[in-house]
Coordinates of C-alpha atoms in Angstrom, one line a residue:
M1 CA -0.7 6.6 -39.7
K2 CA 0.0 10.2 -38.7
I3 CA 1.4 9.8 -35.2
A4 CA 2.3 12.4 -32.6
I5 CA 4.9 11.5 -30.0
I6 CA 5.0 13.7 -26.8
G7 CA 8.6 13.8 -25.4
A8 CA 12.0 13.8 -27.0
G9 CA 14.0 11.7 -24.5
F10 CA 15.0 8.1 -24.9
A11 CA 11.5 6.9 -25.2
G12 CA 10.3 9.5 -27.6
L13 CA 13.3 9.2 -29.9
A14 CA 13.3 5.4 -29.9
S15 CA 9.5 5.5 -30.7
A16 CA 10.2 8.0 -33.6
K17 CA 12.9 5.7 -35.0
V18 CA 11.0 2.5 -34.7
L19 CA 7.6 3.8 -35.9
G20 CA 9.1 5.9 -38.6
S21 CA 10.9 2.9 -40.0
L22 CA 7.6 1.2 -40.3
G23 CA 6.3 3.9 -42.6
H24 CA 4.3 6.1 -40.2
D25 CA 4.3 9.9 -40.5
I26 CA 6.0 10.9 -37.2
T27 CA 6.0 14.2 -35.3
V28 CA 7.9 14.5 -32.0
F29 CA 6.9 17.4 -29.6
D30 CA 9.0 18.6 -26.7
K31 CA 8.8 21.8 -24.7
T32 CA 12.6 22.0 -24.2
P33 CA 14.9 23.5 -26.8
D34 CA 17.0 20.3 -27.1
V35 CA 16.5 16.5 -27.1
G36 CA 17.2 14.5 -24.0
G37 CA 14.2 14.5 -21.6
V38 CA 15.6 14.3 -18.1
W39 CA 19.1 14.8 -19.7
S40 CA 18.1 18.1 -21.3
A41 CA 20.4 21.1 -20.5
T42 CA 17.3 22.7 -19.0
R43 CA 17.0 20.0 -16.3
R44 CA 20.5 18.9 -15.5
Y45 CA 21.9 19.6 -12.0
P46 CA 25.7 19.7 -11.1
G47 CA 27.0 16.2 -10.5
L48 CA 24.3 14.4 -12.5
T49 CA 25.5 11.0 -13.9
T50 CA 24.0 7.8 -15.0
Q51 CA 23.5 4.9 -12.6
N52 CA 24.5 2.4 -15.3
N53 CA 27.8 2.0 -17.0
K54 CA 28.0 3.0 -20.6
Q55 CA 27.9 -0.6 -21.9
T56 CA 24.4 -1.1 -20.4
Y57 CA 22.9 2.4 -20.9
H58 CA 22.1 2.9 -24.6
L59 CA 19.6 2.1 -27.3
S60 CA 20.1 -1.1 -29.2
E61 CA 21.4 0.2 -32.5
L62 CA 23.8 2.8 -31.2
K63 CA 26.4 2.2 -28.5
M64 CA 27.9 4.9 -26.4
P65 CA 31.2 6.3 -27.8
R66 CA 34.4 4.4 -26.8
H67 CA 36.0 7.6 -25.4
Y68 CA 33.2 8.2 -22.9
P69 CA 33.9 7.2 -19.3
Q70 CA 32.3 4.2 -17.7
W71 CA 29.7 6.3 -15.9
L72 CA 28.4 9.0 -18.1
A73 CA 28.0 12.7 -17.3
S74 CA 24.6 14.2 -18.1
E75 CA 26.1 16.3 -21.0
Q76 CA 27.4 13.1 -22.6
V77 CA 24.0 11.4 -22.5
Q78 CA 22.4 14.4 -24.2
E79 CA 25.2 14.4 -26.8
Y80 CA 24.6 10.7 -27.4
L81 CA 20.9 11.3 -28.0
Q82 CA 21.7 14.1 -30.4
T83 CA 24.0 11.7 -32.3
Y84 CA 21.1 9.2 -32.4
V85 CA 18.9 11.9 -34.0
D86 CA 21.6 12.5 -36.6
K87 CA 22.3 8.8 -37.3
F88 CA 18.7 8.0 -37.9
D89 CA 17.7 11.3 -39.6
L90 CA 15.1 12.3 -37.0
A91 CA 15.7 16.0 -37.0
G92 CA 13.0 16.8 -39.5
H93 CA 10.4 15.1 -37.3
L94 CA 11.2 17.2 -34.2
R95 CA 9.3 20.2 -32.9
L96 CA 11.5 21.3 -30.1
G97 CA 10.6 24.3 -27.9
T98 CA 7.0 23.3 -28.5
E99 CA 4.9 22.6 -25.5
V100 CA 1.8 20.4 -25.9
T101 CA -0.9 22.0 -23.8
K102 CA -4.0 20.1 -24.9
V103 CA -4.7 16.7 -26.4
T104 CA -8.4 16.0 -27.0
P105 CA -10.1 13.2 -28.9
T106 CA -11.9 14.0 -32.1
G107 CA -15.7 13.9 -32.0
N108 CA -15.9 10.2 -32.9
E109 CA -12.7 9.3 -31.1
D110 CA -10.9 8.1 -34.3
G111 CA -8.0 10.4 -33.6
W112 CA -6.6 13.3 -31.6
L113 CA -6.5 17.1 -31.8
I114 CA -3.1 18.3 -30.4
T115 CA -2.7 21.9 -29.4
A116 CA 0.9 23.2 -29.1
N117 CA 2.1 26.7 -29.1
G118 CA -1.4 27.9 -29.9
E119 CA -1.9 25.8 -33.0
T120 CA -4.1 22.7 -33.3
E121 CA -3.4 19.7 -35.6
R122 CA -5.1 16.3 -36.0
F123 CA -3.3 13.0 -35.6
D124 CA -4.4 9.4 -35.9
H125 CA -2.5 8.1 -32.9
V126 CA -0.6 9.6 -29.9
V127 CA 2.4 8.1 -28.1
V128 CA 2.9 9.6 -24.7
A129 CA 6.7 9.6 -23.9
N130 CA 7.0 12.4 -21.5
G131 CA 8.6 10.2 -18.9
I132 CA 7.7 9.2 -15.4
F133 CA 9.9 11.9 -14.0
S134 CA 7.8 14.7 -15.5
K135 CA 7.3 17.1 -12.6
P136 CA 9.5 17.5 -9.5
V137 CA 7.8 17.4 -6.2
I138 CA 8.6 20.0 -3.6
P139 CA 6.9 19.4 -0.2
E140 CA 4.5 22.1 1.1
Y141 CA 6.4 23.6 3.9
E142 CA 5.2 26.1 6.5
G143 CA 7.1 29.4 6.4
V144 CA 8.3 29.5 2.8
A145 CA 7.4 33.2 2.6
E146 CA 9.7 33.8 5.7
L147 CA 12.5 31.8 4.1
E148 CA 12.4 33.9 0.9
A149 CA 12.0 37.2 2.8
A150 CA 15.2 36.4 4.6
G151 CA 17.0 35.8 1.3
G152 CA 16.6 32.0 1.2
R153 CA 15.6 29.8 -1.8
L154 CA 13.5 26.6 -2.1
I155 CA 14.2 24.7 -5.3
S156 CA 14.3 21.2 -6.8
T157 CA 17.5 19.5 -7.9
G158 CA 16.6 20.3 -11.5
D159 CA 16.5 24.0 -10.7
L160 CA 20.2 24.1 -9.6
H161 CA 22.3 24.7 -12.7
S162 CA 25.5 26.1 -11.4
L163 CA 27.6 25.7 -8.2
D164 CA 28.0 29.5 -8.2
E165 CA 24.4 29.5 -6.8
V166 CA 25.5 27.8 -3.6
A167 CA 29.1 28.9 -3.2
G168 CA 29.7 30.2 0.3
R169 CA 26.1 29.5 1.3
H170 CA 24.5 27.2 3.8
V171 CA 22.7 24.4 1.9
L172 CA 20.1 21.9 3.0
M173 CA 19.6 18.9 0.8
V174 CA 16.2 17.2 1.4
G175 CA 16.1 13.5 0.5
Y176 CA 18.5 10.6 0.4
G177 CA 18.0 9.3 -3.1
K178 CA 20.6 9.5 -5.9
S179 CA 19.9 13.1 -6.9
S180 CA 20.1 14.3 -3.3
C181 CA 23.4 12.6 -2.7
D182 CA 24.8 13.6 -6.1
V183 CA 24.1 17.3 -5.4
A184 CA 25.3 17.1 -1.8
A185 CA 28.7 15.7 -2.9
V186 CA 29.4 18.4 -5.5
V187 CA 28.0 21.2 -3.4
A188 CA 29.9 20.4 -0.2
P189 CA 33.4 21.6 -1.3
V190 CA 32.1 25.1 -2.2
A191 CA 29.2 25.6 0.3
A192 CA 29.6 27.1 3.8
S193 CA 27.8 24.0 5.1
T194 CA 25.9 21.1 3.6
D195 CA 23.3 19.2 5.6
V196 CA 21.2 16.3 4.3
I197 CA 17.8 15.9 5.7
A198 CA 16.9 12.2 5.3
R199 CA 13.5 11.0 6.4
D200 CA 14.4 7.4 5.5
L201 CA 17.8 5.9 4.7
L202 CA 18.2 3.8 1.5
W203 CA 20.7 1.1 0.7
K204 CA 23.3 2.3 -1.8
V205 CA 25.5 0.1 -4.0
P206 CA 29.1 1.1 -4.7
R207 CA 30.2 1.2 -8.4
K208 CA 32.7 -1.4 -7.5
V209 CA 32.0 -3.8 -4.6
L210 CA 35.1 -4.5 -2.6
G211 CA 36.8 -2.0 -5.0
V212 CA 37.0 -4.8 -7.6
L213 CA 33.7 -6.3 -8.7
N214 CA 31.7 -3.9 -10.9
Y215 CA 28.2 -3.7 -9.6
K216 CA 26.8 -4.4 -13.0
Y217 CA 27.7 -8.1 -12.4
L218 CA 25.5 -8.1 -9.3
L219 CA 22.4 -6.2 -10.4
L220 CA 22.5 -5.9 -14.2
T221 CA 22.3 -9.6 -14.9
R222 CA 19.3 -11.9 -15.0
F223 CA 20.8 -13.7 -11.9
G224 CA 20.9 -10.4 -10.0
E225 CA 17.3 -9.7 -11.0
G226 CA 16.3 -13.3 -10.1
L227 CA 17.4 -12.7 -6.5
F228 CA 14.2 -10.8 -5.9
P229 CA 10.8 -12.7 -6.1
Y230 CA 8.8 -11.8 -9.2
Q231 CA 5.0 -12.0 -9.4
E232 CA 5.3 -15.5 -10.9
L233 CA 8.4 -17.6 -10.3
R234 CA 9.7 -19.7 -13.1
G235 CA 12.6 -22.0 -13.8
F236 CA 15.7 -21.4 -11.6
E237 CA 13.9 -18.6 -9.8
K238 CA 11.9 -21.3 -8.0
V239 CA 15.2 -22.7 -6.6
L240 CA 16.4 -19.3 -5.5
H241 CA 13.2 -18.6 -3.7
A242 CA 12.6 -22.0 -2.1
K243 CA 12.0 -22.1 1.6
D244 CA 10.7 -18.6 1.9
S245 CA 13.4 -17.1 -0.3
R246 CA 16.1 -18.3 2.1
I247 CA 18.8 -18.8 -0.6
A248 CA 18.2 -15.4 -2.3
N249 CA 18.0 -13.6 1.0
V250 CA 21.3 -15.1 2.3
L251 CA 23.0 -14.0 -1.0
T252 CA 21.7 -10.5 -0.8
E253 CA 22.5 -10.1 2.9
Q254 CA 26.1 -11.1 2.2
V255 CA 26.3 -8.3 -0.3
G256 CA 24.7 -6.0 2.2
S257 CA 27.4 -6.9 4.8
I258 CA 30.1 -6.1 2.3
V259 CA 28.5 -2.8 1.3
T260 CA 28.1 -1.9 5.0
R261 CA 31.9 -2.4 5.6
Q262 CA 33.0 -0.8 2.4
L263 CA 31.0 2.4 2.9
K264 CA 31.7 2.4 6.6
L265 CA 27.9 2.7 7.3
E266 CA 28.1 1.5 10.9
Q267 CA 30.9 4.0 11.7
L268 CA 28.8 6.8 10.1
G269 CA 25.6 5.7 11.7
L270 CA 24.0 5.3 8.3
V271 CA 23.0 1.7 8.2
P272 CA 19.3 1.6 7.0
D273 CA 16.8 0.1 9.3
K274 CA 15.5 -2.4 6.8
P275 CA 17.5 -5.5 5.6
F276 CA 19.5 -5.2 2.4
H277 CA 17.1 -7.5 0.4
T278 CA 14.4 -4.9 0.8
I279 CA 16.4 -2.8 -1.6
A280 CA 14.0 -4.1 -4.3
K281 CA 11.1 -2.2 -2.6
A282 CA 12.3 1.1 -4.1
S283 CA 14.5 2.2 -6.9
V284 CA 18.0 0.9 -6.3
S285 CA 20.5 3.7 -5.9
L286 CA 24.1 3.8 -6.8
A287 CA 26.4 5.2 -4.1
T288 CA 27.6 8.7 -5.1
E289 CA 31.4 8.9 -5.5
G290 CA 32.8 11.0 -2.6
F291 CA 29.5 11.3 -0.6
Y292 CA 30.4 8.9 2.3
E293 CA 33.9 10.2 2.4
A294 CA 32.5 13.8 2.9
V295 CA 30.2 12.5 5.6
L296 CA 33.3 10.9 7.3
D297 CA 35.3 14.1 7.2
G298 CA 32.4 16.2 8.4
T299 CA 31.9 18.2 5.2
I300 CA 28.4 16.7 4.9
K301 CA 26.2 16.1 7.8
V302 CA 23.3 13.7 7.5
H303 CA 20.3 14.1 9.8
R304 CA 18.6 10.7 9.6
Q305 CA 14.9 10.1 10.3
R306 CA 14.3 13.9 10.3
T307 CA 12.1 16.2 8.4
I308 CA 11.7 19.9 8.0
T309 CA 8.7 21.2 10.0
R310 CA 8.9 24.9 9.1
F311 CA 11.1 27.7 7.9
L312 CA 11.6 30.9 9.8
E313 CA 13.6 34.1 9.9
K314 CA 16.1 34.7 12.7
D315 CA 18.4 37.6 13.0
S316 CA 17.5 38.4 9.4
K317 CA 18.8 35.0 8.3
P318 CA 16.8 32.1 6.9
Y319 CA 16.6 29.0 9.1
A320 CA 14.9 25.6 8.9
E321 CA 13.5 23.9 12.0
L322 CA 13.7 20.1 12.0
S323 CA 11.4 17.6 13.5
D324 CA 13.7 17.1 16.5
G325 CA 13.8 20.9 17.1
T326 CA 17.2 21.5 15.5
L327 CA 17.6 24.9 13.8
L328 CA 19.8 25.0 10.7
R329 CA 20.8 27.9 8.4
A330 CA 19.0 27.5 5.2
D331 CA 20.3 29.8 2.5
V332 CA 19.5 27.3 -0.3
V333 CA 17.1 24.4 0.3
V334 CA 17.4 21.8 -2.5
C335 CA 14.7 19.2 -2.7
G336 CA 15.5 15.8 -4.2
T337 CA 12.1 14.5 -3.1
G338 CA 10.9 12.7 -6.2
F339 CA 8.7 13.4 -9.1
R340 CA 5.0 13.3 -9.9
Q341 CA 4.0 11.4 -13.1
E342 CA 1.6 13.7 -15.0
V343 CA -0.1 13.9 -18.3
P344 CA -1.5 17.5 -17.9
F345 CA -2.5 17.8 -21.5
F346 CA -5.4 15.4 -21.1
D347 CA -8.7 16.6 -19.8
D348 CA -10.3 15.2 -16.6
D349 CA -12.4 12.6 -18.5
I350 CA -9.3 11.1 -20.2
Q351 CA -7.4 11.3 -16.9
R352 CA -10.1 9.2 -15.2
R353 CA -10.1 6.7 -18.0
L354 CA -6.3 6.3 -17.7
T355 CA -6.0 5.8 -14.0
D356 CA -7.6 4.0 -11.1
A357 CA -9.0 5.5 -7.9
D358 CA -5.5 5.8 -6.4
G359 CA -4.0 7.5 -9.5
N360 CA -2.2 4.4 -10.8
F361 CA -1.8 4.3 -14.6
L362 CA -3.9 1.4 -15.9
L363 CA -1.6 0.3 -18.8
Y364 CA -1.4 -3.2 -20.2
R365 CA 2.3 -4.1 -20.5
H366 CA 2.9 -0.6 -19.2
I367 CA 2.0 0.5 -22.7
L368 CA -1.7 0.2 -23.6
P369 CA -4.6 1.9 -21.9
L370 CA -7.7 -0.3 -22.2
D371 CA -10.3 2.5 -22.1
V372 CA -8.8 5.1 -24.4
P373 CA -8.4 4.3 -28.1
N374 CA -5.6 5.4 -30.4
L375 CA -3.2 6.0 -27.5
T376 CA -0.1 4.2 -26.2
F377 CA 2.7 5.0 -23.7
A378 CA 6.4 4.4 -24.1
G379 CA 8.9 4.7 -21.3
Y380 CA 6.3 4.1 -18.6
N381 CA 8.2 1.0 -17.7
S382 CA 11.2 2.6 -16.0
S383 CA 13.9 0.1 -15.1
F384 CA 17.6 -0.6 -14.7
F385 CA 17.6 -0.6 -18.5
S386 CA 15.3 2.3 -19.1
P387 CA 16.5 3.1 -22.7
L388 CA 16.1 -0.5 -23.8
S389 CA 12.8 -0.9 -21.9
A390 CA 11.4 2.2 -23.7
E391 CA 12.7 1.0 -27.1
M392 CA 11.1 -2.4 -26.7
A393 CA 7.9 -0.8 -25.7
A394 CA 8.1 1.2 -29.0
V395 CA 8.6 -2.1 -30.8
W396 CA 5.5 -3.5 -29.2
I397 CA 3.6 -0.4 -30.2
G398 CA 4.7 -0.8 -33.8
S399 CA 3.7 -4.5 -33.9
Y400 CA 0.3 -3.6 -32.2
L401 CA -0.5 -0.8 -34.7
A402 CA 0.3 -3.2 -37.6
G403 CA -1.8 -6.0 -36.2
A404 CA 1.3 -8.2 -36.2
H405 CA 0.5 -9.8 -32.9
Q406 CA -2.7 -10.8 -31.1
L407 CA -3.8 -9.3 -27.8
P408 CA -5.6 -11.3 -25.1
P409 CA -9.3 -10.5 -24.6
V410 CA -10.0 -7.2 -22.9
D411 CA -11.2 -8.7 -19.7
E412 CA -8.0 -10.8 -19.4
M413 CA -5.9 -7.7 -20.0
R414 CA -7.9 -5.8 -17.4
R415 CA -7.4 -8.5 -14.9
F416 CA -3.7 -8.6 -15.6
V417 CA -3.3 -4.9 -15.0
T418 CA -5.3 -4.9 -11.8
E419 CA -3.4 -7.9 -10.4
R420 CA -0.1 -6.4 -11.4
I421 CA -0.8 -3.0 -9.7
A422 CA -1.9 -4.8 -6.5
W423 CA 1.3 -6.8 -6.5
M424 CA 3.4 -3.7 -7.1
E425 CA 1.7 -1.8 -4.4
A426 CA 2.2 -4.6 -1.8
R427 CA 5.8 -5.3 -2.9
T428 CA 7.0 -1.7 -2.8
D429 CA 4.9 -0.4 0.1
G430 CA 3.3 1.9 -2.4
H431 CA 6.5 3.3 -3.9
H432 CA 5.9 2.2 -7.4
A433 CA 5.6 5.5 -9.2
R434 CA 1.9 5.2 -9.9
G435 CA 2.4 1.8 -11.4
T436 CA 5.2 2.7 -13.8
N437 CA 8.4 1.6 -12.0
V438 CA 9.4 -2.0 -12.8
V439 CA 12.7 -2.0 -10.9
P440 CA 14.3 -4.4 -10.3
F441 CA 12.4 -6.6 -12.8
S442 CA 13.7 -5.0 -16.0
M443 CA 14.3 -8.1 -18.0
H444 CA 11.1 -9.7 -16.9
N445 CA 9.2 -6.7 -18.3
I446 CA 11.2 -6.8 -21.6
D447 CA 10.6 -10.5 -21.9
E448 CA 6.9 -10.1 -21.5
V449 CA 6.7 -7.3 -24.0
L450 CA 8.8 -9.1 -26.7
D451 CA 7.3 -12.6 -26.0
E452 CA 3.8 -11.3 -26.7
A453 CA 5.0 -9.7 -29.9
G454 CA 6.9 -12.9 -30.8
L455 CA 10.1 -10.9 -31.2
N456 CA 12.3 -11.9 -28.2
V457 CA 16.0 -12.7 -28.5
S458 CA 17.3 -16.3 -28.6
R459 CA 17.4 -18.6 -25.6
F460 CA 21.2 -18.6 -25.9
T461 CA 21.3 -14.8 -25.6
K462 CA 19.1 -14.9 -22.5
A463 CA 21.2 -17.7 -21.0
M464 CA 24.3 -15.5 -21.4
Q465 CA 22.5 -12.7 -19.6
W466 CA 22.2 -14.8 -16.4
L467 CA 25.8 -14.3 -15.5
L468 CA 26.9 -11.4 -17.8
P469 CA 25.5 -7.9 -17.8
V470 CA 22.7 -7.4 -20.3
R471 CA 23.9 -5.7 -23.5
P472 CA 21.3 -3.6 -25.3
S473 CA 23.1 -4.2 -28.6
S474 CA 21.9 -7.8 -28.3
Y475 CA 18.5 -6.5 -29.3
R476 CA 19.6 -4.5 -32.3
R477 CA 17.9 -7.0 -34.7
V478 CA 14.5 -6.9 -33.0
G479 CA 13.4 -3.8 -34.9
R480 CA 14.5 -5.2 -38.2
K481 CA 12.7 -8.4 -37.5
L482 CA 9.6 -6.4 -36.7
A483 CA 9.9 -4.4 -40.0
K484 CA 10.0 -7.6 -42.0
R485 CA 7.0 -9.0 -40.1
V486 CA 5.0 -5.8 -40.6
A487 CA 5.8 -5.8 -44.4
A488 CA 4.6 -9.4 -44.6
V489 CA 1.3 -8.5 -42.8
Q490 CA 0.7 -5.6 -45.1
N491 CA 1.4 -7.6 -48.2

């Protein structure tokens, strides 16, 4: 098949490698001039690092270089992906600096017409791999014109590329997620002042709990994942969640108590209102190195349960007024306020067929739309192991296109999708990224994808993952197993 892949991040490159190895004619489009997706040089902000250590954040057939640090800088992740391109000879399939502006079905819907950089080309199948962090969200504030007239700037984290832009200036960081805290920590030493505006406080996990235990042993194992109740409990999970999840909640609250002491959250007045076990309701965030130390010494000030109500000009200087009436200088306002998942290249009809009334993506296994033929998604199952999750989605796509595994009836798949989204909505209080965020149930999702394709790893490997961090390299033979199965099907 002639297949177009939109996006050259982890999901797009893994899809190109997997589908190309099965004999498909692959073209990968990306509007940026380099590979990397969120790790592209065009989107990196100062202080951006991975939340995973290098042993758990890579694709199955290529480990991170030994000389890289445990937690990777954004430049190193992008370099790794370029190495992946070189290792698997993908460069000839890439069309970088090429923005896809329109994807429309052919007249009889047996393929797609893709328009990019003013030229249109036909493809048999399209894989959407543009990521669930496709467009940063900046709130609509009153007084932006006044802010800018007074010399202030309102930007997203991805628009901040150099600390020179904030040196000696008064900076407001909006948000309390990983990107906001990352930026605040590196900005604070050079800025005139750094204030974090936090509507809600999130729990953070140190890289090393008690300064000794790497957090990967807590959250990047099947046991750590099993501490949170999945949609359907099986095996040992039933024990963990017996008696209203008492066992699991006690274990997680103990970790919460340790984290509170270690980060001095009570002293700083930064203990979140919700108990620690609710960490699963949103994306779990790694504590930024140096952030809480800067709050302790006053270099960073956190305004908890506050929002910006408007911007104004005072004495020819830009200011922000907070919800409690506080006025703060606002030379640079940086928003780490999340992303909007968009597929703007589809017309309104396709958009309606892809989503429900609330805008949630209706994707079976987070991959297959049931009402749009010749289309799949990779990387729309963001997790603790996003590279591996995206790669295994690509494996599922390869098996599906070859007819190497059987799908349930359409009505059954539709019911599965509807029930899954309803569960996600209730579990996360609506913070499920339009039905694409599977945190913290990364391995549950990977198991479902690979079990259906009949390509999962051995029981022994999965048993080892209960107490030891999951190693993506344990899945390196999955793609080869698929290639042999597809060859058998074709013969």
